[in-house]
Amino acid sequence: SFPESVREEDLDAVEAQIHCKLPNDYRCSFRIHNGQKLVVPGLMGSMALSNHYRSEDLLDIDTAAGGFQQRLGLKQCLPLTFCIHTGLSQYMALESVEGRNKYEIFYQCPDQMARNPSAIVMFITGTSYLEWFTSYVNKVVTGGYPIIRDQIFRYVHDKDCVATTEDITVSVSTSFLPELSSVHPPHYFFTYRIRIEMSKDALPENACQLESRYWRITNAKGDVEEVQGPGVVGEFPVITPGKVYEYTSCTTFSTTSGYMEGYYTFHCLYNKDRFFNVTIPRFHMVCPTFKVSTA
């Protein structure tokens, strides 16, 4: 649920407080709703790994105004979201300063190799509030982002990233994690969610168990790494007709993009001498456009 909408005079008061004009699309949005108080899960999506959790709230106007930045690197930037677990925010630039375009929206992370401590890297997530918000909502309402246990997860699924071997279908969705990434040194962190499903029309005797995995990982320079091992994330799932198994894992690249592909090896439960490989379709991971501040 949302707090009540914001009055025009309250938006005017925020502009007077921060000495910057708010864009009309942002003002219109807050005339309809006033974001969220700091709660979990956040409206603007979650991400979960075994040792990492992020959930972004859409900030209410008072909290956003209180977080308005005047420091070097983030000068005249207004926070739009906040995660209480990671401290991560998405910011909107209210002026064209420090290399940003006016109303550009971005995640920020420190430039670890810069001599200037105020230098930050900005991973661009939108060119305006309207474009940023409506593109997110569109992904939610069209099923582009999965809703798992009443949380929106920011995994992007390529509809062509599906492979079927015999009765088993494998599909993949991916996400970039800015809070675990850096540009200098180059370290781009991605997570992927894999869905393994056996057709409900498969014969019962086709039930099988995953034995091992093989990955071929290629970065943007063409460097290839091969990885193989038992099971997936420490598990050896049994797949039966109509059953779905999903898991999440992660990888990093030293380049801004890369891709993975491979196969799982299964054995049949009713014919333990029979092993077969199930294709994992190639899936691409691409870092968002980024800039380095000129502070």
Short mmCIF file of C-alpha atoms in Angstrom, two decimals:
data_model
loop_
_atom_site.label_atom_id
_atom_site.label_comp_id
_atom_site.label_asym_id
_atom_site.label_seq_id
_atom_site.Cartn_x
_atom_site.Cartn_y
_atom_site.Cartn_z
CA SER A 1 0.00 0.00 0.00
CA PHE A 2 1.05 3.59 -0.63
CA PRO A 3 0.84 6.70 1.50
CA GLU A 4 -1.65 9.30 0.29
CA SER A 5 -0.81 11.39 -2.75
CA VAL A 6 1.29 14.54 -2.44
CA ARG A 7 -0.27 18.01 -2.76
CA GLU A 8 1.06 20.55 -5.26
CA GLU A 9 2.07 22.90 -2.46
CA ASP A 10 4.09 20.11 -0.81
CA LEU A 11 5.95 19.46 -4.06
CA ASP A 12 6.61 23.20 -4.34
CA ALA A 13 7.98 23.14 -0.79
CA VAL A 14 10.36 20.30 -1.69
CA GLU A 15 11.64 22.30 -4.68
CA ALA A 16 12.27 25.26 -2.36
CA GLN A 17 14.04 22.97 0.11
CA ILE A 18 16.43 21.43 -2.44
CA HIS A 19 16.72 24.53 -4.69
CA CYS A 20 15.99 22.46 -7.80
CA LYS A 21 12.96 21.98 -10.01
CA LEU A 22 11.36 18.54 -10.04
CA PRO A 23 10.48 17.20 -13.51
CA ASN A 24 6.79 17.24 -14.38
CA ASP A 25 6.57 13.46 -14.84
CA TYR A 26 7.95 12.93 -11.32
CA ARG A 27 5.52 15.49 -9.90
CA CYS A 28 2.56 13.86 -11.68
CA SER A 29 3.55 10.46 -10.32
CA PHE A 30 3.59 11.75 -6.76
CA ARG A 31 0.25 13.47 -7.24
CA ILE A 32 -1.08 9.91 -7.69
CA HIS A 33 0.94 8.13 -4.98
CA ASN A 34 3.67 8.99 -2.50
CA GLY A 35 6.06 6.07 -2.89
CA GLN A 36 6.75 3.75 0.03
CA LYS A 37 7.98 4.03 3.55
CA LEU A 38 11.02 1.79 4.08
CA VAL A 39 9.48 -1.67 3.95
CA VAL A 40 10.39 -5.09 2.56
CA PRO A 41 9.78 -6.20 -0.10
CA GLY A 42 10.31 -3.03 -2.09
CA LEU A 43 8.08 -2.08 -5.00
CA MET A 44 11.01 -1.58 -7.37
CA GLY A 45 12.19 -5.17 -7.33
CA SER A 46 14.34 -7.64 -5.45
CA MET A 47 17.35 -9.84 -6.06
CA ALA A 48 18.49 -12.76 -3.91
CA LEU A 49 21.56 -14.99 -3.79
CA SER A 50 22.61 -17.35 -1.03
CA ASN A 51 24.62 -14.59 0.67
CA HIS A 52 23.15 -11.42 -0.80
CA TYR A 53 19.71 -9.79 -0.79
CA ARG A 54 18.50 -6.55 -2.34
CA SER A 55 15.00 -5.07 -2.36
CA GLU A 56 14.42 -1.49 -3.53
CA ASP A 57 11.71 0.77 -2.14
CA LEU A 58 10.28 3.60 -4.21
CA LEU A 59 11.01 6.47 -1.84
CA ASP A 60 8.30 8.78 -0.56
CA ILE A 61 8.84 12.47 -1.29
CA ASP A 62 10.08 13.46 2.18
CA THR A 63 12.66 10.66 2.35
CA ALA A 64 13.81 11.44 -1.19
CA ALA A 65 14.18 15.15 -0.39
CA GLY A 66 16.10 14.29 2.78
CA GLY A 67 18.54 12.25 0.69
CA PHE A 68 19.07 14.95 -1.95
CA GLN A 69 22.79 15.17 -2.70
CA GLN A 70 25.04 18.21 -3.00
CA ARG A 71 28.36 16.44 -2.49
CA LEU A 72 30.88 16.09 -5.30
CA GLY A 73 30.17 13.12 -7.52
CA LEU A 74 26.43 13.20 -6.85
CA LYS A 75 25.78 16.91 -6.99
CA GLN A 76 22.09 17.81 -7.47
CA CYS A 77 20.96 14.19 -7.54
CA LEU A 78 17.71 12.99 -5.97
CA PRO A 79 17.39 9.38 -4.72
CA LEU A 80 14.41 7.54 -6.21
CA THR A 81 14.91 4.15 -4.58
CA PHE A 82 16.69 2.72 -1.56
CA CYS A 83 17.54 -0.76 -0.31
CA ILE A 84 17.85 -1.04 3.46
CA HIS A 85 19.98 -4.20 3.13
CA THR A 86 22.66 -2.94 0.73
CA GLY A 87 22.35 0.85 0.93
CA LEU A 88 21.93 0.90 -2.85
CA SER A 89 19.93 3.70 -4.47
CA GLN A 90 18.93 4.76 -7.93
CA TYR A 91 19.38 8.52 -8.39
CA MET A 92 17.89 11.05 -10.78
CA ALA A 93 20.06 13.95 -11.94
CA LEU A 94 18.10 17.20 -11.58
CA GLU A 95 20.72 19.22 -13.47
CA SER A 96 23.25 18.54 -16.24
CA VAL A 97 26.40 18.52 -14.13
CA GLU A 98 29.38 16.19 -13.54
CA GLY A 99 28.89 14.47 -16.91
CA ARG A 100 25.23 13.60 -16.40
CA ASN A 101 22.28 14.49 -18.60
CA LYS A 102 19.38 16.25 -16.91
CA TYR A 103 16.84 13.76 -15.49
CA GLU A 104 19.07 10.77 -16.23
CA ILE A 105 18.61 7.91 -13.74
CA PHE A 106 21.43 5.67 -12.57
CA TYR A 107 22.93 3.37 -9.97
CA GLN A 108 26.17 4.70 -8.53
CA CYS A 109 29.24 2.86 -7.33
CA PRO A 110 32.67 4.21 -6.38
CA ASP A 111 35.49 4.31 -8.92
CA GLN A 112 37.94 2.27 -6.87
CA MET A 113 41.03 3.23 -8.86
CA ALA A 114 40.38 6.97 -9.20
CA ARG A 115 42.61 9.37 -7.31
CA ASN A 116 39.63 11.62 -6.73
CA PRO A 117 37.56 10.08 -3.90
CA SER A 118 34.40 11.75 -5.24
CA ALA A 119 34.68 10.02 -8.62
CA ILE A 120 31.82 7.59 -9.14
CA VAL A 121 30.66 5.24 -11.87
CA MET A 122 27.04 5.61 -12.98
CA PHE A 123 25.21 2.63 -14.46
CA ILE A 124 22.40 4.23 -16.49
CA THR A 125 18.90 2.82 -15.93
CA GLY A 126 16.72 5.50 -17.55
CA THR A 127 16.71 8.73 -19.53
CA SER A 128 13.69 10.23 -17.75
CA TYR A 129 11.42 9.37 -14.83
CA LEU A 130 8.54 8.51 -17.17
CA GLU A 131 10.64 6.16 -19.31
CA TRP A 132 12.28 4.58 -16.25
CA PHE A 133 9.05 3.96 -14.33
CA THR A 134 6.80 2.87 -17.20
CA SER A 135 9.38 0.45 -18.65
CA TYR A 136 9.66 -1.19 -15.23
CA VAL A 137 5.88 -1.40 -14.80
CA ASN A 138 5.52 -2.85 -18.29
CA LYS A 139 7.96 -5.65 -17.46
CA VAL A 140 5.99 -6.44 -14.31
CA VAL A 141 2.50 -6.49 -15.84
CA THR A 142 3.56 -8.46 -18.94
CA GLY A 143 5.39 -11.12 -16.93
CA GLY A 144 8.82 -9.91 -18.02
CA TYR A 145 9.87 -9.94 -14.37
CA PRO A 146 8.90 -13.01 -12.32
CA ILE A 147 6.90 -12.64 -9.12
CA ILE A 148 8.16 -15.19 -6.60
CA ARG A 149 6.61 -15.47 -3.13
CA ASP A 150 4.94 -12.07 -3.59
CA GLN A 151 8.19 -10.34 -4.57
CA ILE A 152 9.08 -8.86 -7.94
CA PHE A 153 12.49 -10.16 -9.03
CA ARG A 154 14.48 -8.20 -11.60
CA TYR A 155 15.42 -11.12 -13.83
CA VAL A 156 15.16 -10.47 -17.56
CA HIS A 157 14.07 -13.44 -19.66
CA ASP A 158 14.87 -13.66 -23.36
CA LYS A 159 11.97 -15.59 -24.91
CA ASP A 160 14.40 -17.16 -27.40
CA CYS A 161 16.59 -18.45 -24.58
CA VAL A 162 14.88 -21.83 -24.32
CA ALA A 163 16.09 -25.30 -25.27
CA THR A 164 14.23 -28.61 -25.19
CA THR A 165 15.95 -31.99 -25.11
CA GLU A 166 13.60 -34.95 -25.21
CA ASP A 167 10.97 -34.10 -22.55
CA ILE A 168 13.05 -31.54 -20.63
CA THR A 169 12.98 -27.80 -21.27
CA VAL A 170 15.61 -25.42 -19.91
CA SER A 171 15.09 -21.64 -19.87
CA VAL A 172 17.24 -18.87 -18.42
CA SER A 173 16.77 -15.32 -17.12
CA THR A 174 19.56 -12.98 -16.03
CA SER A 175 20.27 -9.82 -14.06
CA PHE A 176 23.17 -7.40 -13.59
CA LEU A 177 24.09 -6.49 -10.00
CA PRO A 178 25.61 -2.99 -9.86
CA GLU A 179 26.23 -3.16 -6.12
CA LEU A 180 28.67 -6.06 -6.62
CA SER A 181 30.29 -4.67 -9.78
CA SER A 182 33.04 -2.20 -10.58
CA VAL A 183 34.41 -0.59 -13.73
CA HIS A 184 37.88 0.13 -12.35
CA PRO A 185 39.03 -2.58 -11.87
CA PRO A 186 36.72 -4.30 -14.39
CA HIS A 187 34.49 -6.71 -12.49
CA TYR A 188 30.94 -7.15 -13.79
CA PHE A 189 28.68 -9.30 -11.64
CA PHE A 190 25.67 -11.15 -13.06
CA THR A 191 23.19 -13.57 -11.61
CA TYR A 192 21.12 -16.06 -13.58
CA ARG A 193 18.02 -18.07 -12.77
CA ILE A 194 17.53 -21.40 -14.50
CA ARG A 195 14.23 -23.24 -14.88
CA ILE A 196 14.27 -26.97 -15.66
CA GLU A 197 10.91 -28.52 -16.47
CA MET A 198 9.76 -31.94 -17.65
CA SER A 199 6.69 -31.98 -19.87
CA LYS A 200 3.53 -33.04 -18.05
CA ASP A 201 2.86 -35.36 -21.01
CA ALA A 202 6.12 -37.27 -20.53
CA LEU A 203 5.90 -40.94 -19.62
CA PRO A 204 6.44 -41.71 -15.90
CA GLU A 205 9.35 -43.99 -16.77
CA ASN A 206 11.19 -40.95 -18.18
CA ALA A 207 11.76 -39.60 -14.65
CA CYS A 208 15.43 -38.75 -14.19
CA GLN A 209 17.97 -37.16 -11.88
CA LEU A 210 20.52 -34.48 -12.62
CA GLU A 211 24.06 -35.81 -12.20
CA SER A 212 26.40 -33.04 -13.34
CA ARG A 213 26.76 -29.78 -15.22
CA TYR A 214 29.10 -28.50 -17.91
CA TRP A 215 29.57 -24.80 -18.70
CA ARG A 216 31.36 -23.00 -21.50
CA ILE A 217 31.78 -19.35 -20.48
CA THR A 218 32.95 -16.78 -23.04
CA ASN A 219 33.75 -13.11 -22.41
CA ALA A 220 33.65 -10.23 -24.90
CA LYS A 221 37.31 -10.79 -25.82
CA GLY A 222 36.57 -14.38 -26.84
CA ASP A 223 38.36 -15.87 -23.83
CA VAL A 224 36.76 -19.21 -22.93
CA GLU A 225 36.52 -20.91 -19.56
CA GLU A 226 35.13 -24.42 -19.14
CA VAL A 227 33.61 -25.53 -15.85
CA GLN A 228 32.17 -28.89 -14.91
CA GLY A 229 31.10 -30.44 -11.65
CA PRO A 230 28.53 -32.54 -9.83
CA GLY A 231 24.94 -31.34 -9.44
CA VAL A 232 23.82 -27.71 -9.32
CA VAL A 233 24.21 -25.46 -6.26
CA GLY A 234 24.90 -28.58 -4.18
CA GLU A 235 21.71 -30.35 -5.25
CA PHE A 236 20.86 -33.29 -7.50
CA PRO A 237 17.24 -32.63 -8.43
CA VAL A 238 14.88 -35.38 -9.54
CA ILE A 239 12.73 -34.38 -12.51
CA THR A 240 9.39 -36.11 -13.11
CA PRO A 241 6.52 -35.37 -15.54
CA GLY A 242 5.15 -31.88 -14.87
CA LYS A 243 7.78 -31.03 -12.28
CA VAL A 244 9.68 -27.73 -12.32
CA TYR A 245 13.05 -27.17 -10.66
CA GLU A 246 14.55 -23.68 -10.45
CA TYR A 247 17.82 -22.42 -9.04
CA THR A 248 19.91 -19.26 -8.98
CA SER A 249 23.65 -18.87 -9.43
CA CYS A 250 26.08 -16.17 -10.51
CA THR A 251 29.15 -15.37 -12.55
CA THR A 252 31.52 -12.46 -13.18
CA PHE A 253 33.25 -11.10 -16.25
CA SER A 254 36.23 -8.80 -16.69
CA THR A 255 34.49 -7.48 -19.81
CA THR A 256 31.17 -5.63 -20.03
CA SER A 257 29.45 -8.59 -21.64
CA GLY A 258 29.71 -12.33 -22.09
CA TYR A 259 27.68 -15.46 -22.54
CA MET A 260 27.30 -18.95 -21.13
CA GLU A 261 26.06 -22.22 -22.57
CA GLY A 262 26.42 -25.88 -21.74
CA TYR A 263 24.52 -28.98 -20.73
CA TYR A 264 23.33 -31.05 -17.80
CA THR A 265 23.90 -34.77 -17.62
CA PHE A 266 20.96 -36.80 -16.32
CA HIS A 267 20.48 -40.48 -15.57
CA CYS A 268 17.16 -42.26 -15.87
CA LEU A 269 15.66 -43.44 -12.58
CA TYR A 270 14.19 -46.57 -14.14
CA ASN A 271 17.22 -47.38 -16.27
CA LYS A 272 20.25 -46.31 -14.30
CA ASP A 273 22.60 -47.32 -17.10
CA ARG A 274 21.11 -44.67 -19.38
CA PHE A 275 22.69 -41.22 -19.27
CA PHE A 276 21.82 -38.30 -21.54
CA ASN A 277 22.75 -34.63 -21.92
CA VAL A 278 20.22 -31.79 -21.77
CA THR A 279 21.17 -28.58 -23.56
CA ILE A 280 21.46 -25.30 -21.65
CA PRO A 281 20.74 -22.58 -24.24
CA ARG A 282 23.27 -19.82 -24.79
CA PHE A 283 22.39 -16.78 -22.72
CA HIS A 284 23.98 -13.36 -22.93
CA MET A 285 24.76 -10.98 -20.08
CA VAL A 286 25.39 -7.31 -20.84
CA CYS A 287 26.33 -4.52 -18.45
CA PRO A 288 24.17 -1.37 -18.72
CA THR A 289 25.64 1.75 -20.30
CA PHE A 290 27.80 3.56 -17.76
CA LYS A 291 29.55 6.88 -17.27
CA VAL A 292 32.25 8.11 -14.91
CA SER A 293 31.43 11.37 -13.15
CA THR A 294 33.54 14.41 -13.98
CA ALA A 295 33.50 15.76 -10.42
#
